[in-house]
CSV table of C-alpha atoms in Angstrom, one decimal:
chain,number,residue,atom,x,y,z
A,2,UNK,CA,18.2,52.6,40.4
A,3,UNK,CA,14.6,51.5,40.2
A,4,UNK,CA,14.2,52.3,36.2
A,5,UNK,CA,17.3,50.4,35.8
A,6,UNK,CA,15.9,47.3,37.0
A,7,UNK,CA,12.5,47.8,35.3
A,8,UNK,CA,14.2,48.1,32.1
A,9,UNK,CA,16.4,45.4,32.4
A,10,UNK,CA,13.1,43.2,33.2
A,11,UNK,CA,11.2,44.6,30.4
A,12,UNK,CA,13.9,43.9,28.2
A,13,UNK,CA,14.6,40.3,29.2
A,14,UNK,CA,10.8,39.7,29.5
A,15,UNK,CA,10.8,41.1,25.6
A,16,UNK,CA,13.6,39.4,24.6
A,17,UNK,CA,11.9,35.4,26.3
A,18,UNK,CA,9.0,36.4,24.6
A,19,UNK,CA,10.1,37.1,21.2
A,20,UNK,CA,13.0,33.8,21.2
A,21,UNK,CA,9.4,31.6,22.2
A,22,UNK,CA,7.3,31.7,19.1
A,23,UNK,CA,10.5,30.5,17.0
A,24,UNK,CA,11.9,27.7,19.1
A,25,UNK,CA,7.8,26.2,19.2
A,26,UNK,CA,8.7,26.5,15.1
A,27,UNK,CA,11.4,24.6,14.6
A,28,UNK,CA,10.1,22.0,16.7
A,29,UNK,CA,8.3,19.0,14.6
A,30,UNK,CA,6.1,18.0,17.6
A,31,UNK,CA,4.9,21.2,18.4
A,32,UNK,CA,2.2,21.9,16.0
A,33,UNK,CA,-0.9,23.9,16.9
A,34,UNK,CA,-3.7,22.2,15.1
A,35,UNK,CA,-4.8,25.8,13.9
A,36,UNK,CA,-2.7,26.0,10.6
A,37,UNK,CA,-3.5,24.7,7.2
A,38,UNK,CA,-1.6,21.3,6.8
A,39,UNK,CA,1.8,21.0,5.1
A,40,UNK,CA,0.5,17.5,3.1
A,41,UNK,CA,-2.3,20.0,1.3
A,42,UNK,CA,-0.8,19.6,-2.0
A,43,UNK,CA,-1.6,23.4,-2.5
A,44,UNK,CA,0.5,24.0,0.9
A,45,UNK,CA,4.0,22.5,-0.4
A,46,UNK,CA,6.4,22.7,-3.6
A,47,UNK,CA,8.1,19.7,-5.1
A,48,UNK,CA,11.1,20.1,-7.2
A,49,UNK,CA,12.7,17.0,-9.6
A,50,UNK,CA,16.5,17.0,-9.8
A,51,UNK,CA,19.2,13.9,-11.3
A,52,UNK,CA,20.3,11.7,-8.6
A,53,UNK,CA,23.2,9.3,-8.7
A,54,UNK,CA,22.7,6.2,-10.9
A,55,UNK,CA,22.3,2.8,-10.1
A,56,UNK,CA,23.1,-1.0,-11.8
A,57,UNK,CA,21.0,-0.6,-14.3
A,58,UNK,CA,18.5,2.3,-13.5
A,59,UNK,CA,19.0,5.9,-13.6
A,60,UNK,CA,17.7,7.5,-10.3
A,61,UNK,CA,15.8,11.0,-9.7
A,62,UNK,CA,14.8,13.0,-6.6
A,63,UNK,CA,11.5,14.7,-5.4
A,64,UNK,CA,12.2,16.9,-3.0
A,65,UNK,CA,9.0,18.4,-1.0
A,66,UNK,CA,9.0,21.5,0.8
A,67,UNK,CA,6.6,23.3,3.1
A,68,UNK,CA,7.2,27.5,3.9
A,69,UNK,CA,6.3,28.4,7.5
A,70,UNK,CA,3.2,28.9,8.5
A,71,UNK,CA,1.6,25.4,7.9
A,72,UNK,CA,1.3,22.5,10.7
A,73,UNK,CA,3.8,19.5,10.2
A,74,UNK,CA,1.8,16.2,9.0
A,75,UNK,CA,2.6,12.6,8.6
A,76,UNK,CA,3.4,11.0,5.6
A,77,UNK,CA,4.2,6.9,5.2
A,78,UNK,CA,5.0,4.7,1.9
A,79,UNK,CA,5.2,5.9,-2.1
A,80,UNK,CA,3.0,8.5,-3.6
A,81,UNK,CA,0.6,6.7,-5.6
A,82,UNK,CA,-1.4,7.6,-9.3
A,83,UNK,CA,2.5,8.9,-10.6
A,84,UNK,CA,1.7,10.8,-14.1
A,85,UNK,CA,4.6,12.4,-16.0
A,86,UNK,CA,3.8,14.8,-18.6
A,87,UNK,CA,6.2,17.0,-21.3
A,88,UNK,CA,5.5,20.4,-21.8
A,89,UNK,CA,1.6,19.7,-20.7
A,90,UNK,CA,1.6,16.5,-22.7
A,91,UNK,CA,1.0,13.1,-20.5
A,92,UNK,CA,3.9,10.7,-21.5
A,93,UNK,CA,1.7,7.9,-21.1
A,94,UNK,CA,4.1,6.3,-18.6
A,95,UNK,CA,2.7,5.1,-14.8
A,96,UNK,CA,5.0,4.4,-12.0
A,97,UNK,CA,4.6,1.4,-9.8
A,98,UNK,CA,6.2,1.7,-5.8
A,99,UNK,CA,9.1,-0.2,-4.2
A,100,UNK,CA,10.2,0.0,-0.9
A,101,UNK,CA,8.7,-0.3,2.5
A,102,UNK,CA,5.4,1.0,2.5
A,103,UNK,CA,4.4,1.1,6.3
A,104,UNK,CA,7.6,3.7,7.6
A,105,UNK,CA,6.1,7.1,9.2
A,106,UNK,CA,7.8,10.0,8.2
A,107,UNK,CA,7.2,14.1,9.7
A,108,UNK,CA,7.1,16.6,7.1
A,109,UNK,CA,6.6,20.1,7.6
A,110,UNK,CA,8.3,23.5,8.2
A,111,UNK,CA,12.0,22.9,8.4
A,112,UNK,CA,11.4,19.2,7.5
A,113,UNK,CA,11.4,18.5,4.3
A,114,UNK,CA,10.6,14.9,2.7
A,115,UNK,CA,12.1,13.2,-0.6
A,116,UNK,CA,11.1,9.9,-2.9
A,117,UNK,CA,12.8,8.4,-5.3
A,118,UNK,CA,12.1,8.3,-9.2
A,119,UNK,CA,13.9,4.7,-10.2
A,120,UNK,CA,13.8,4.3,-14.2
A,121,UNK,CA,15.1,1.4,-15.9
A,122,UNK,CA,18.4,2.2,-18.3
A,123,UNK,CA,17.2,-0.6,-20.8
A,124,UNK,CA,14.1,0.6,-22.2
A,125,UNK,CA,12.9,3.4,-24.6
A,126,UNK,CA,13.0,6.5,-22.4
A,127,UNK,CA,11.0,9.8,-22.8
A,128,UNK,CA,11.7,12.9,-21.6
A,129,UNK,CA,9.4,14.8,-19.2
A,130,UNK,CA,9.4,17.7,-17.1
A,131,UNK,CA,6.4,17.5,-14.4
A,132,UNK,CA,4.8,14.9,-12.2
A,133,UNK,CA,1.7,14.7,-10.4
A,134,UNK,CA,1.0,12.5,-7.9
A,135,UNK,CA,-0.8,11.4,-4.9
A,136,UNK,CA,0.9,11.4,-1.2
A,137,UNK,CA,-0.3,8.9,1.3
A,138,UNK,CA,-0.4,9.1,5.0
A,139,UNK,CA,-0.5,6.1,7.4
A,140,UNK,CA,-4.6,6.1,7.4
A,141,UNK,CA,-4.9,6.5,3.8
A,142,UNK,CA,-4.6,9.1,0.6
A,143,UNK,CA,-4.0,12.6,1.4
A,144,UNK,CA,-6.5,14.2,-1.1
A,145,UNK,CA,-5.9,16.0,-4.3
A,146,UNK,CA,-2.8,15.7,-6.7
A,147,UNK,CA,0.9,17.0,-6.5
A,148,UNK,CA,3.1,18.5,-8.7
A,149,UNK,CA,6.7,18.8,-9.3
A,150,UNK,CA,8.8,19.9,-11.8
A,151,UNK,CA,12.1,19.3,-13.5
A,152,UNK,CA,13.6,17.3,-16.5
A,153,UNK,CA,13.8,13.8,-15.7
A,154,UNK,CA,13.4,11.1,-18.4
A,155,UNK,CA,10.8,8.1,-17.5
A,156,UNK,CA,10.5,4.5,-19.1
A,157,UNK,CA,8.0,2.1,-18.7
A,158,UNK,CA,9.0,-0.2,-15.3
A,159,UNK,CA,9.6,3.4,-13.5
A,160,UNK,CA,9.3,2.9,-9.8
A,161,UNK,CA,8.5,4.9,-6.9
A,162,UNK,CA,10.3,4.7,-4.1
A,163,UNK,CA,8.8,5.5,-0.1
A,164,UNK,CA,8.9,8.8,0.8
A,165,UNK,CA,12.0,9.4,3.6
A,166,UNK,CA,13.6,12.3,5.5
A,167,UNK,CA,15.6,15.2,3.9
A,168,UNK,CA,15.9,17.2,1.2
């Protein structure tokens, strides 16, 4: 009878430890401090895809995401120093920012972030399929430039929207 019971303690003492590490994970608030952060540009991917249209703009997601193993960060307002290039070639187009500029947003592990890619219908478009740009936290520029790729077609009067939760 005693091994029973040590078993059956060594197995649920096993079984808490190992379901620990992954709930502290998941969790946006519990970050260790130890990891790399997830706003390092070389810490994240960004990918460009088509999103509905509006009156009078076509609209475009960037979608960032961060693997495990990097802490969550903050991140707050519209990437600045937007650059679009074709095939390695800068289009020559800059993007201004719309949108509240001040709103905190986590982003991390499990929490990915988005911003918007507005581009006025009326003018001469030109096809692209990379950006680079700058993210912003709320005390300033997170250093060094982001990419992300995808075909998305940019005018001048683009705008960049905040970043916001989501994929």
């Amino acid at each position: 009878m005693r091994t029973d019971r040590r078993t059956a303690v060594t197995i649920v003492a096993v079984l808490l430890a190992s379901a620990a590490p992954t709930v502290a994970q998941a969790s946006p608030a519990a970050t260790s401090g130890t990891a790399p952060s997830a706003c390092r540009p070389a810490n994240h991917t960004a990918e460009i895809t088509e999103a509905p249209a509006g009156s009078g703009h076509h609209h475009y997601r960037v979608t960032l995401t961060a693997p495990r193993g990097y802490d969550a960060c903050e991140l707050a307002g519209s990437p600045t120093g937007v650059r679009f290039s074709d095939r390695g070639t800068q289009t020559g187009v800059t993007a201004g920012r719309y949108g509240d500029q001040h709103t905190t947003v986590t982003f991390g592990p499990g929490h990915p972030v988005h911003f918007d890619v507005q581009v006025p219908d009326d003018a001469r478009q030109i096809s692209a399929d990379e950006a680079s740009f700058t993210l912003q936290a709320p005390d300033g520029q997170i250093p060094g430039t982001s990419f992300a790729e995808g075909r998305l077609k940019v005018a001048a009067g683009t705008l960049i929207g905040p970043v916001m939760h989501g994929a």
